[in-house]
mmCIF file of C-alpha atoms in Angstrom:
data_model
loop_
_atom_site.group_PDB
_atom_site.id
_atom_site.type_symbol
_atom_site.label_atom_id
_atom_site.label_comp_id
_atom_site.label_asym_id
_atom_site.label_seq_id
_atom_site.Cartn_x
_atom_site.Cartn_y
_atom_site.Cartn_z
ATOM 1 C CA MET A 213 132.568 154.990 9.819
ATOM 2 C CA ARG A 214 135.784 156.829 9.169
ATOM 3 C CA THR A 215 136.020 160.099 7.329
ATOM 4 C CA ARG A 216 139.209 161.488 6.020
ATOM 5 C CA VAL A 217 139.859 165.207 5.957
ATOM 6 C CA ARG A 218 142.470 166.176 3.416
ATOM 7 C CA GLY A 219 144.947 168.827 4.406
ATOM 8 C CA TRP A 220 144.017 168.758 8.091
ATOM 9 C CA ARG A 221 147.644 169.332 9.037
ATOM 10 C CA TRP A 222 147.618 172.653 7.177
ATOM 11 C CA ARG A 223 144.403 173.984 8.728
ATOM 12 C CA GLN A 224 144.082 175.678 12.098
ATOM 13 C CA ASN A 225 142.391 173.340 14.550
ATOM 14 C CA PRO A 226 142.813 172.504 18.216
ATOM 15 C CA LEU A 227 144.034 168.958 17.527
ATOM 16 C CA ARG A 228 146.947 170.044 15.327
ATOM 17 C CA ARG A 229 150.349 169.905 17.010
ATOM 18 C CA LYS A 230 153.683 171.403 16.017
ATOM 19 C CA SER A 231 154.889 167.967 15.001
ATOM 20 C CA ASP A 232 151.938 167.677 12.594
ATOM 21 C CA MET A 233 153.037 170.844 10.798
ATOM 22 C CA VAL A 234 156.656 169.697 10.750
ATOM 23 C CA GLU A 235 155.614 166.349 9.299
ATOM 24 C CA ALA A 236 153.459 168.035 6.637
ATOM 25 C CA TRP A 237 156.327 170.301 5.552
ATOM 26 C CA ILE A 238 158.738 167.377 5.525
ATOM 27 C CA ALA A 239 156.370 165.311 3.367
ATOM 28 C CA LEU A 240 156.170 168.202 0.908
ATOM 29 C CA THR A 241 159.959 168.555 0.898
ATOM 30 C CA VAL A 242 160.444 164.813 0.385
ATOM 31 C CA ALA A 243 158.020 164.822 -2.548
ATOM 32 C CA ALA A 244 159.905 167.736 -4.138
ATOM 33 C CA LEU A 245 163.271 166.039 -3.581
ATOM 34 C CA LEU A 246 162.036 162.767 -5.069
ATOM 35 C CA CYS A 247 160.383 164.408 -8.085
ATOM 36 C CA VAL A 248 163.011 167.057 -8.826
ATOM 37 C CA GLY A 249 166.147 166.438 -6.762
ATOM 38 C CA ALA A 250 166.767 162.749 -7.477
ATOM 39 C CA PRO A 251 166.375 163.093 -11.286
ATOM 40 C CA LEU A 252 168.598 166.179 -11.196
ATOM 41 C CA VAL A 253 171.291 164.282 -9.274
ATOM 42 C CA GLY A 254 170.958 161.422 -11.784
ATOM 43 C CA ALA A 255 171.340 163.793 -14.739
ATOM 44 C CA VAL A 256 174.377 165.553 -13.256
ATOM 45 C CA THR A 257 175.979 162.236 -12.332
ATOM 46 C CA GLY A 258 175.266 160.838 -15.790
ATOM 47 C CA LEU A 259 176.776 163.883 -17.515
ATOM 48 C CA TRP A 260 179.875 163.610 -15.343
ATOM 49 C CA ALA A 261 180.161 159.872 -16.121
ATOM 50 C CA HIS A 262 179.687 160.565 -19.844
ATOM 51 C CA GLY A 263 182.582 163.023 -19.874
ATOM 52 C CA GLN A 264 184.793 160.604 -17.940
ATOM 53 C CA ALA A 265 183.908 157.669 -20.200
ATOM 54 C CA GLN A 266 184.561 159.709 -23.340
ATOM 55 C CA SER A 267 187.975 160.790 -22.086
ATOM 56 C CA VAL A 268 188.863 157.188 -21.166
ATOM 57 C CA ALA A 269 187.709 155.972 -24.593
ATOM 58 C CA ALA A 270 189.717 158.710 -26.338
ATOM 59 C CA ALA A 271 192.826 157.851 -24.304
ATOM 60 C CA GLN A 272 192.432 154.170 -25.119
ATOM 61 C CA ARG A 273 191.947 154.925 -28.828
ATOM 62 C CA ALA A 274 195.183 156.950 -28.738
ATOM 63 C CA GLN A 275 197.089 154.127 -27.010
ATOM 64 C CA ARG A 276 195.705 151.195 -28.994
ATOM 65 C CA HIS A 277 195.641 150.290 -32.636
ATOM 66 C CA MET A 278 193.704 147.744 -34.650
ATOM 67 C CA VAL A 279 195.213 145.412 -37.214
ATOM 68 C CA ARG A 280 193.720 142.860 -39.565
ATOM 69 C CA ALA A 281 195.565 139.653 -38.840
ATOM 70 C CA VAL A 282 195.493 136.029 -39.893
ATOM 71 C CA VAL A 283 195.045 133.415 -37.176
ATOM 72 C CA VAL A 284 198.076 131.124 -37.215
ATOM 73 C CA GLY A 285 197.515 129.325 -33.914
ATOM 74 C CA GLY A 286 194.792 126.779 -33.351
ATOM 75 C CA ALA A 287 191.921 126.860 -30.921
ATOM 76 C CA PRO A 288 192.519 125.297 -27.503
ATOM 77 C CA GLU A 289 191.390 121.721 -27.068
ATOM 78 C CA GLN A 290 188.851 122.620 -24.387
ATOM 79 C CA LEU A 291 187.106 125.985 -24.348
ATOM 80 C CA PRO A 292 185.337 127.096 -21.165
ATOM 81 C CA SER A 293 181.578 126.701 -21.350
ATOM 82 C CA VAL A 294 178.821 128.852 -19.943
ATOM 83 C CA GLU A 295 176.069 126.976 -18.133
ATOM 84 C CA GLY A 296 172.557 127.733 -19.250
ATOM 85 C CA GLY A 297 173.485 129.310 -22.567
ATOM 86 C CA ASP A 298 175.107 128.871 -25.939
ATOM 87 C CA ARG A 299 177.423 131.854 -25.590
ATOM 88 C CA ALA A 300 180.970 130.994 -26.567
ATOM 89 C CA HIS A 301 184.074 132.659 -25.128
ATOM 90 C CA ALA A 302 186.825 134.419 -26.982
ATOM 91 C CA TYR A 303 190.199 132.765 -26.591
ATOM 92 C CA GLN A 304 193.848 133.705 -27.006
ATOM 93 C CA THR A 305 195.881 132.404 -29.903
ATOM 94 C CA ASN A 306 198.709 133.558 -32.182
ATOM 95 C CA VAL A 307 197.955 135.913 -35.054
ATOM 96 C CA ARG A 308 200.185 137.239 -37.835
ATOM 97 C CA TRP A 309 199.959 140.497 -39.739
ATOM 98 C CA THR A 310 202.116 142.585 -42.035
ATOM 99 C CA VAL A 311 203.508 145.939 -40.945
ATOM 100 C CA PRO A 312 204.277 148.165 -43.955
ATOM 101 C CA GLY A 313 208.036 148.550 -44.287
ATOM 102 C CA LYS A 314 208.780 146.238 -41.332
ATOM 103 C CA GLY A 315 207.671 142.799 -42.495
ATOM 104 C CA THR A 316 205.397 140.387 -40.656
ATOM 105 C CA LYS A 317 204.752 140.196 -36.940
ATOM 106 C CA THR A 318 203.309 137.408 -34.831
ATOM 107 C CA ALA A 319 201.802 137.897 -31.388
ATOM 108 C CA PRO A 320 199.187 136.343 -29.124
ATOM 109 C CA ALA A 321 195.779 138.052 -29.216
ATOM 110 C CA ARG A 322 192.182 137.364 -28.213
ATOM 111 C CA VAL A 323 190.035 136.175 -31.091
ATOM 112 C CA PRO A 324 186.303 135.451 -31.204
ATOM 113 C CA ALA A 325 185.093 131.956 -30.452
ATOM 114 C CA GLY A 326 184.683 129.792 -33.511
ATOM 115 C CA THR A 327 187.721 131.318 -35.243
ATOM 116 C CA ARG A 328 189.861 128.757 -37.079
ATOM 117 C CA THR A 329 193.425 128.791 -38.337
ATOM 118 C CA GLY A 330 193.619 130.913 -41.485
ATOM 119 C CA ASP A 331 190.690 133.177 -40.635
ATOM 120 C CA VAL A 332 191.218 136.935 -40.867
ATOM 121 C CA VAL A 333 190.213 138.834 -37.716
ATOM 122 C CA ASP A 334 190.447 142.366 -36.341
ATOM 123 C CA VAL A 335 192.598 142.468 -33.208
ATOM 124 C CA TRP A 336 193.736 145.334 -30.979
ATOM 125 C CA PHE A 337 197.214 145.882 -29.569
ATOM 126 C CA ASP A 338 198.651 148.416 -27.128
ATOM 127 C CA ARG A 339 201.925 150.292 -27.622
ATOM 128 C CA GLN A 340 203.915 147.411 -26.111
ATOM 129 C CA GLY A 341 202.452 144.966 -28.635
ATOM 130 C CA ARG A 342 200.184 143.125 -26.195
ATOM 131 C CA GLY A 343 196.753 142.026 -27.342
ATOM 132 C CA VAL A 344 194.076 144.115 -25.613
ATOM 133 C CA ALA A 345 190.331 144.643 -25.763
ATOM 134 C CA PRO A 346 189.066 147.258 -28.212
ATOM 135 C CA PRO A 347 188.435 150.734 -26.814
ATOM 136 C CA PRO A 348 184.845 151.464 -25.780
ATOM 137 C CA ASP A 349 182.592 152.581 -28.610
ATOM 138 C CA ALA A 350 179.803 155.168 -28.417
ATOM 139 C CA ILE A 351 177.252 152.557 -27.317
ATOM 140 C CA ALA A 352 179.446 151.432 -24.403
ATOM 141 C CA VAL A 353 179.969 155.064 -23.367
ATOM 142 C CA TRP A 354 176.206 155.713 -23.350
ATOM 143 C CA GLN A 355 175.496 152.471 -21.486
ATOM 144 C CA HIS A 356 177.965 153.585 -18.823
ATOM 145 C CA THR A 357 176.368 157.052 -18.737
ATOM 146 C CA VAL A 358 172.838 155.713 -18.280
ATOM 147 C CA THR A 359 173.910 153.177 -15.660
ATOM 148 C CA VAL A 360 175.774 155.732 -13.555
ATOM 149 C CA GLY A 361 172.951 158.260 -13.945
ATOM 150 C CA LEU A 362 170.336 155.738 -12.806
ATOM 151 C CA CYS A 363 172.512 154.692 -9.877
ATOM 152 C CA GLY A 364 172.994 158.347 -8.911
ATOM 153 C CA ALA A 365 169.241 159.013 -9.016
ATOM 154 C CA ALA A 366 168.465 155.824 -7.083
ATOM 155 C CA GLY A 367 171.119 156.654 -4.486
ATOM 156 C CA ALA A 368 169.745 160.166 -4.025
ATOM 157 C CA ALA A 369 166.204 158.798 -3.686
ATOM 158 C CA ALA A 370 167.400 156.230 -1.142
ATOM 159 C CA VAL A 371 169.122 158.919 0.927
ATOM 160 C CA VAL A 372 165.967 161.069 0.853
ATOM 161 C CA LEU A 373 163.740 158.136 1.866
ATOM 162 C CA VAL A 374 166.033 157.016 4.681
ATOM 163 C CA GLY A 375 166.248 160.598 5.929
ATOM 164 C CA HIS A 376 162.467 160.865 5.760
ATOM 165 C CA GLY A 377 162.115 157.686 7.815
ATOM 166 C CA VAL A 378 164.444 159.038 10.488
ATOM 167 C CA VAL A 379 162.663 162.388 10.618
ATOM 168 C CA ARG A 380 159.254 160.692 10.805
ATOM 169 C CA ARG A 381 160.419 158.598 13.724
ATOM 170 C CA VAL A 382 161.645 161.718 15.543
ATOM 171 C CA ALA A 383 158.409 163.554 14.694
ATOM 172 C CA LEU A 384 156.381 160.645 16.075
ATOM 173 C CA ARG A 385 158.314 160.800 19.346
ATOM 174 C CA HIS A 386 157.690 164.548 19.579
ATOM 175 C CA ARG A 387 154.010 164.079 18.791
ATOM 176 C CA LEU A 388 153.641 161.449 21.501
ATOM 177 C CA ALA A 389 155.463 163.721 23.956
ATOM 178 C CA GLU A 390 153.101 166.598 23.074
ATOM 179 C CA TRP A 391 150.078 164.348 23.547
ATOM 180 C CA GLU A 392 151.487 163.204 26.889
ATOM 181 C CA GLN A 393 151.857 166.820 28.035
ATOM 182 C CA GLU A 394 148.311 167.643 26.932
ATOM 183 C CA TRP A 395 146.959 164.599 28.715
ATOM 184 C CA ALA A 396 148.847 165.534 31.879
ATOM 185 C CA ARG A 397 147.106 168.917 31.706
ATOM 186 C CA THR A 398 143.589 167.695 30.809
ATOM 187 C CA GLY A 399 143.606 164.148 32.171
ATOM 188 C CA PRO A 400 142.772 165.026 35.774
ATOM 189 C CA ASP A 401 139.601 166.845 34.604
ATOM 190 C CA TRP A 402 138.439 163.696 32.823
ATOM 191 C CA THR A 403 139.256 161.244 35.586
ATOM 192 C CA ARG A 404 138.269 163.330 38.627
ATOM 193 C CA GLY A 405 134.546 162.643 38.280
ATOM 194 C CA ARG A 406 135.072 158.883 38.313
ATOM 195 C CA ALA A 407 137.181 158.767 41.468
#
């Protein structure tokens, strides 16, 4: 039968070694770091990523503009397919729109799949007139924030757990060395009667 005594590492007893106390304090520290430190790192990382993503989105909104254009080019003969799904890809074709006071312009731009000649679509262009992706919206910014925050928390937890594993291994070596010293001191008393 095996009984388990909770908190034995904290109590004074002759079997407790220094390494037992060190291991108990380290376990407490690891628990605190996992419960408080990792979420805190995740929150700080997420807030930093949110600020960065918002500034990137604002810069892209300042550099890009949206126009409502008419598709004048046709769809390519063969669109790439995605295996295992019905998702269709956007493709590049020519679109035409009217610029007030400057007449009509035509340029290549990415349009959603299924768009036909004559359809009106919203397309984005940069300052040089190249078709570009739209700037990130609020949902994309928050998705980036949550992803980076979760990765930051997971990374902090991984560092804590790896560090705990290393410290436990060192503590085990010290504990075995302490037991070896104790046995060297008490072992002869136990084996002398049998010799």
